[in-house]
């Protein structure tokens, strides 16, 4: 996958355009995000519906490498809670709390150039409260 195509995926993801999953994921994509596992385009949509309903999520690609069969990115992702929530993928949150992911994401590509497997690894994951204090969370899932 070339960088321009990947950048289009990221731009659409950052715009919370769930149709990007239809265009860029294999129908039976397998995702491992830390200890969290889900499959299929609908599994991805369901996962992000839970996040995008509470957070503004922004992907920031630090480095991109790819060949005909795979791609890998060093990725920093920022989550900002848009509302108080008793439940979220990160537990209870208050509006204005932020979470920051820093890690490497590896993508296998199928014959049509769509993501067939996504592996998310964590270098760090932090939570910054509304008081401005940041704590390391280790693995989020």
Backbone as numpy.savetxt, mean C-alpha at the origin, in Angstrom:
# Nx Ny Nz CAx CAy CAz Cx Cy Cz
7.78 -4.06 -16.55 6.93 -2.88 -16.55 7.82 -1.65 -16.55
7.55 -0.74 -17.46 8.38 0.46 -17.49 7.94 1.45 -16.41
8.80 2.40 -16.12 8.56 3.33 -15.01 7.32 4.20 -15.25
7.08 4.61 -16.47 5.92 5.44 -16.74 4.62 4.69 -16.42
4.57 3.43 -16.77 3.37 2.62 -16.47 3.22 2.46 -14.96
4.31 2.19 -14.27 4.24 2.06 -12.81 3.82 3.39 -12.17
4.36 4.50 -12.67 3.98 5.81 -12.13 2.50 6.10 -12.33
1.93 5.61 -13.45 0.49 5.77 -13.66 -0.28 5.00 -12.59
0.15 3.78 -12.29 -0.49 2.99 -11.23 -0.44 3.75 -9.90
0.72 4.28 -9.55 0.88 4.99 -8.29 0.00 6.24 -8.25
-0.05 6.99 -9.33 -0.88 8.20 -9.38 -2.35 7.85 -9.19
-2.80 6.80 -9.83 -4.19 6.38 -9.68 -4.46 5.85 -8.28
-3.50 5.12 -7.71 -3.62 4.64 -6.33 -3.73 5.84 -5.39
-2.85 6.81 -5.55 -2.87 7.99 -4.67 -4.17 8.79 -4.81
-4.81 8.69 -5.97 -6.10 9.35 -6.19 -7.27 8.48 -5.70
-6.96 7.35 -5.06 -7.96 6.40 -4.56 -8.86 5.88 -5.67
-8.26 5.66 -6.82 -8.97 5.14 -7.98 -8.88 3.62 -7.98
-9.88 2.96 -7.42 -9.86 1.50 -7.30 -9.89 0.80 -8.64
-10.24 1.49 -9.73 -10.20 0.85 -11.05 -8.76 0.56 -11.47
-7.79 1.20 -10.83 -6.39 0.89 -11.11 -6.11 -0.58 -10.81
-6.78 -1.14 -9.80 -6.58 -2.55 -9.48 -7.06 -3.43 -10.62
-8.17 -3.06 -11.26 -8.66 -3.82 -12.41 -7.65 -3.80 -13.55
-7.00 -2.66 -13.75 -6.08 -2.49 -14.88 -4.68 -3.03 -14.63
-4.24 -3.06 -13.37 -2.84 -3.39 -13.09 -2.64 -4.70 -12.34
-3.68 -5.31 -11.80 -3.54 -6.54 -11.05 -4.09 -7.72 -11.84
-3.38 -8.83 -11.76 -3.90 -10.08 -12.28 -5.16 -10.42 -11.49
-6.17 -11.02 -12.13 -7.41 -11.33 -11.41 -7.19 -12.15 -10.14
-6.15 -12.96 -10.12 -5.90 -13.81 -8.95 -4.62 -13.41 -8.22
-4.31 -12.12 -8.23 -3.12 -11.63 -7.54 -3.09 -12.16 -6.10
-1.89 -12.50 -5.64 -1.68 -12.93 -4.25 -0.84 -11.85 -3.56
-1.35 -11.36 -2.44 -0.69 -10.28 -1.72 -0.30 -10.77 -0.33
0.96 -10.52 0.03 1.42 -10.74 1.40 1.97 -9.41 1.90
1.30 -8.84 2.89 1.67 -7.55 3.46 2.00 -7.81 4.93
3.28 -8.06 5.22 3.64 -8.52 6.56 2.94 -9.84 6.81
2.17 -9.94 7.89 1.43 -11.15 8.20 0.04 -11.20 7.60
-0.34 -10.17 6.85 -1.66 -10.10 6.23 -1.59 -10.69 4.82
-2.52 -11.57 4.50 -2.58 -12.20 3.18 -3.98 -12.00 2.60
-4.06 -11.65 1.32 -5.34 -11.61 0.63 -5.08 -11.87 -0.84
-6.16 -12.26 -1.55 -6.01 -12.63 -2.96 -7.08 -11.95 -3.80
-6.77 -11.84 -5.08 -7.70 -11.34 -6.06 -7.87 -9.84 -6.05
-8.35 -9.35 -7.19 -8.61 -7.92 -7.33 -9.62 -7.47 -6.27
-10.67 -8.27 -6.05 -11.67 -7.88 -5.06 -11.08 -7.86 -3.65
-10.16 -8.78 -3.36 -9.48 -8.76 -2.07 -8.71 -7.46 -1.87
-8.05 -6.99 -2.92 -7.32 -5.72 -2.86 -8.29 -4.56 -2.67
-9.38 -4.57 -3.42 -10.37 -3.50 -3.28 -10.96 -3.48 -1.87
-11.27 -4.63 -1.33 -11.84 -4.71 0.02 -10.85 -4.18 1.05
-9.59 -4.55 0.91 -8.55 -4.09 1.84 -8.45 -2.56 1.81
-8.36 -2.00 0.63 -8.18 -0.55 0.55 -9.45 0.24 0.83
-10.62 -0.36 0.67 -11.85 0.32 1.08 -11.83 0.59 2.58
-11.24 -0.33 3.35 -11.12 -0.15 4.81 -10.13 0.97 5.14
-9.08 1.09 4.35 -8.07 2.13 4.62 -8.56 3.48 4.12
-9.00 3.54 2.87 -9.37 4.82 2.26 -10.62 5.42 2.90
-11.39 4.65 3.61 -12.54 5.20 4.31 -12.16 6.02 5.54
-10.95 5.82 6.03 -10.50 6.48 7.26 -9.26 7.34 7.06
-8.42 6.99 6.10 -7.12 7.64 5.92 -6.95 8.25 4.54
-6.14 9.28 4.46 -5.57 9.72 3.19 -4.21 9.01 3.12
-4.03 8.20 2.11 -2.80 7.42 1.95 -2.05 7.94 0.73
-0.74 8.18 0.90 0.08 8.68 -0.19 1.32 7.82 -0.34
1.46 7.20 -1.53 2.67 6.43 -1.86 3.72 7.37 -2.42
4.97 7.18 -1.98 6.11 7.95 -2.49 7.21 6.98 -2.87
7.42 6.80 -4.16 8.43 5.87 -4.66 9.81 6.50 -4.50
10.68 5.81 -3.79 12.04 6.28 -3.57 13.00 5.75 -4.65
12.76 4.51 -5.05 13.59 3.87 -6.07 12.76 2.80 -6.76
12.98 2.65 -8.05 12.23 1.69 -8.85 13.20 0.90 -9.71
13.09 -0.42 -9.69 13.88 -1.29 -10.57 12.92 -2.35 -11.14
13.18 -2.74 -12.39 12.28 -3.72 -13.00 12.95 -4.42 -14.16
12.40 -5.59 -14.47 12.76 -6.30 -15.70 11.45 -6.80 -16.30
11.51 -7.70 -17.23 10.31 -8.16 -17.92 9.37 -8.97 -17.03
9.88 -9.50 -15.92 9.09 -10.41 -15.09 8.78 -9.90 -13.69
9.42 -8.79 -13.30 9.25 -8.33 -11.92 9.58 -6.85 -11.80
9.18 -6.30 -10.67 9.52 -4.92 -10.33 9.70 -4.86 -8.82
10.49 -3.92 -8.37 10.68 -3.70 -6.94 10.82 -2.21 -6.69
10.25 -1.78 -5.57 10.33 -0.37 -5.21 10.72 -0.23 -3.74
11.53 0.78 -3.49 11.69 1.25 -2.13 10.59 2.29 -1.99
9.70 2.07 -1.04 8.48 2.86 -0.96 8.33 3.47 0.43
7.95 4.73 0.45 7.53 5.38 1.69 6.07 5.75 1.52
5.27 5.37 2.50 3.84 5.62 2.44 3.40 6.35 3.70
2.62 7.41 3.49 2.13 8.22 4.60 0.62 8.06 4.69
0.13 7.77 5.89 -1.30 7.65 6.17 -1.67 8.74 7.17
-2.70 9.50 6.86 -3.20 10.50 7.81 -4.66 10.20 8.10
-4.99 10.04 9.38 -6.38 9.76 9.77 -7.24 11.00 9.51
-8.30 10.80 8.74 -9.19 11.90 8.38 -10.33 12.08 9.37
-10.51 11.07 10.24 -11.59 11.11 11.23 -11.24 10.19 12.37
-11.89 10.38 13.49 -11.78 9.44 14.59 -12.45 8.13 14.16
-11.86 7.01 14.55 -12.45 5.71 14.22 -12.12 4.72 15.34
-13.14 4.01 15.80 -12.93 2.99 16.82 -12.21 1.77 16.26
-12.41 1.52 14.96 -11.73 0.42 14.29 -11.14 0.92 12.99
-9.96 0.41 12.69 -9.27 0.68 11.43 -8.25 -0.44 11.27
-7.61 -0.54 10.12 -6.57 -1.55 9.98 -5.43 -1.39 11.00
-5.33 -0.21 11.60 -4.27 0.05 12.59 -4.83 0.17 14.00
-6.06 -0.27 14.21 -6.69 -0.15 15.52 -7.42 1.18 15.64
-7.84 1.55 16.86 -8.52 2.84 17.04 -7.60 4.00 16.67
-8.15 5.01 16.02 -7.35 6.18 15.62 -8.13 7.46 15.90
-7.36 8.53 16.04 -7.94 9.86 16.19 -7.59 10.68 14.96
-8.50 11.54 14.58 -8.27 12.43 13.44 -6.93 13.15 13.62
-6.13 13.15 12.57 -4.83 13.82 12.59 -3.66 12.92 12.94
-3.94 11.71 13.47 -2.84 10.77 13.70 -2.26 10.36 12.36
-0.95 10.10 12.35 -0.28 9.70 11.11 0.49 8.41 11.31
0.56 7.65 10.25 1.32 6.41 10.21 2.25 6.50 9.00
3.48 6.03 9.18 4.46 6.11 8.09 5.14 4.76 7.90
5.02 4.24 6.69 5.65 2.98 6.27 6.88 3.30 5.45
7.95 2.57 5.69 9.16 2.62 4.87 9.55 1.17 4.61
9.61 0.78 3.35 9.92 -0.61 3.07 10.14 -0.88 1.59
10.23 -2.15 1.28 10.46 -2.61 -0.08 9.26 -3.46 -0.49
8.75 -3.18 -1.68 7.63 -3.95 -2.23 8.12 -4.61 -3.51
7.89 -5.92 -3.60 8.31 -6.72 -4.75 7.07 -7.17 -5.50
7.09 -7.02 -6.81 5.97 -7.39 -7.66 6.42 -8.43 -8.69
5.73 -9.56 -8.76 5.87 -10.48 -9.89 4.87 -10.03 -10.95
5.26 -10.14 -12.21 4.38 -9.75 -13.33 3.95 -10.99 -14.11
2.69 -11.02 -14.51 2.23 -12.13 -15.36 2.55 -11.82 -16.82
2.15 -12.70 -17.72 2.48 -12.55 -19.14 1.89 -11.28 -19.75
0.82 -10.74 -19.16 0.22 -9.51 -19.68 0.78 -8.25 -19.01
1.76 -8.44 -18.12 2.39 -7.30 -17.46 1.66 -6.80 -16.23
0.71 -7.57 -15.72 -0.02 -7.21 -14.50 0.64 -7.84 -13.28
0.38 -7.25 -12.13 0.95 -7.78 -10.89 0.26 -9.09 -10.53
1.03 -10.17 -10.45 0.47 -11.46 -10.08 0.76 -11.83 -8.63
1.80 -11.22 -8.07 2.13 -11.42 -6.65 2.75 -10.13 -6.15
2.36 -9.74 -4.94 2.91 -8.54 -4.31 3.37 -8.93 -2.92
4.63 -8.68 -2.64 5.22 -8.97 -1.34 5.67 -7.66 -0.70
5.15 -7.36 0.48 5.44 -6.11 1.17 6.32 -6.41 2.38
7.51 -5.80 2.41 8.40 -5.98 3.56 8.59 -4.64 4.26
8.83 -4.70 5.54 8.90 -3.51 6.38 10.32 -3.22 6.83
10.77 -1.98 6.59 11.99 -1.48 7.21 11.61 -0.77 8.50
10.55 0.05 8.43 10.01 0.68 9.64 8.55 1.05 9.43
7.83 1.13 10.53 6.45 1.56 10.52 6.21 2.32 11.81
5.79 3.58 11.71 5.64 4.42 12.89 4.24 5.03 12.97
3.89 5.40 14.18 2.63 6.09 14.46 2.96 7.39 15.17
2.44 8.50 14.64 2.62 9.80 15.28 1.25 10.26 15.76
1.14 10.41 17.08 -0.12 10.81 17.69 -0.41 12.28 17.45
-1.60 12.70 17.82 -1.97 14.10 17.66 -1.12 14.99 18.58
-0.45 14.37 19.55 0.46 15.11 20.43 1.84 15.30 19.80
2.06 14.73 18.61 3.33 14.87 17.92 4.37 13.84 18.29
4.06 12.93 19.20 5.01 11.91 19.64 4.93 10.72 18.68
6.09 10.29 18.20 6.18 9.18 17.24 6.66 7.92 17.94
6.00 6.79 17.65 6.37 5.49 18.20 6.53 4.49 17.07
7.54 3.64 17.19 7.72 2.57 16.24 6.69 1.48 16.52
6.10 0.94 15.44 5.09 -0.11 15.58 5.59 -1.47 15.16
6.77 -1.56 14.58 7.20 -2.85 14.05 6.32 -3.21 12.87
5.86 -4.44 12.78 4.96 -4.87 11.71 3.54 -4.45 12.03
2.88 -3.89 11.05 1.49 -3.44 11.26 0.49 -4.58 11.17
0.79 -5.62 10.42 -0.17 -6.71 10.21 0.44 -8.01 10.68
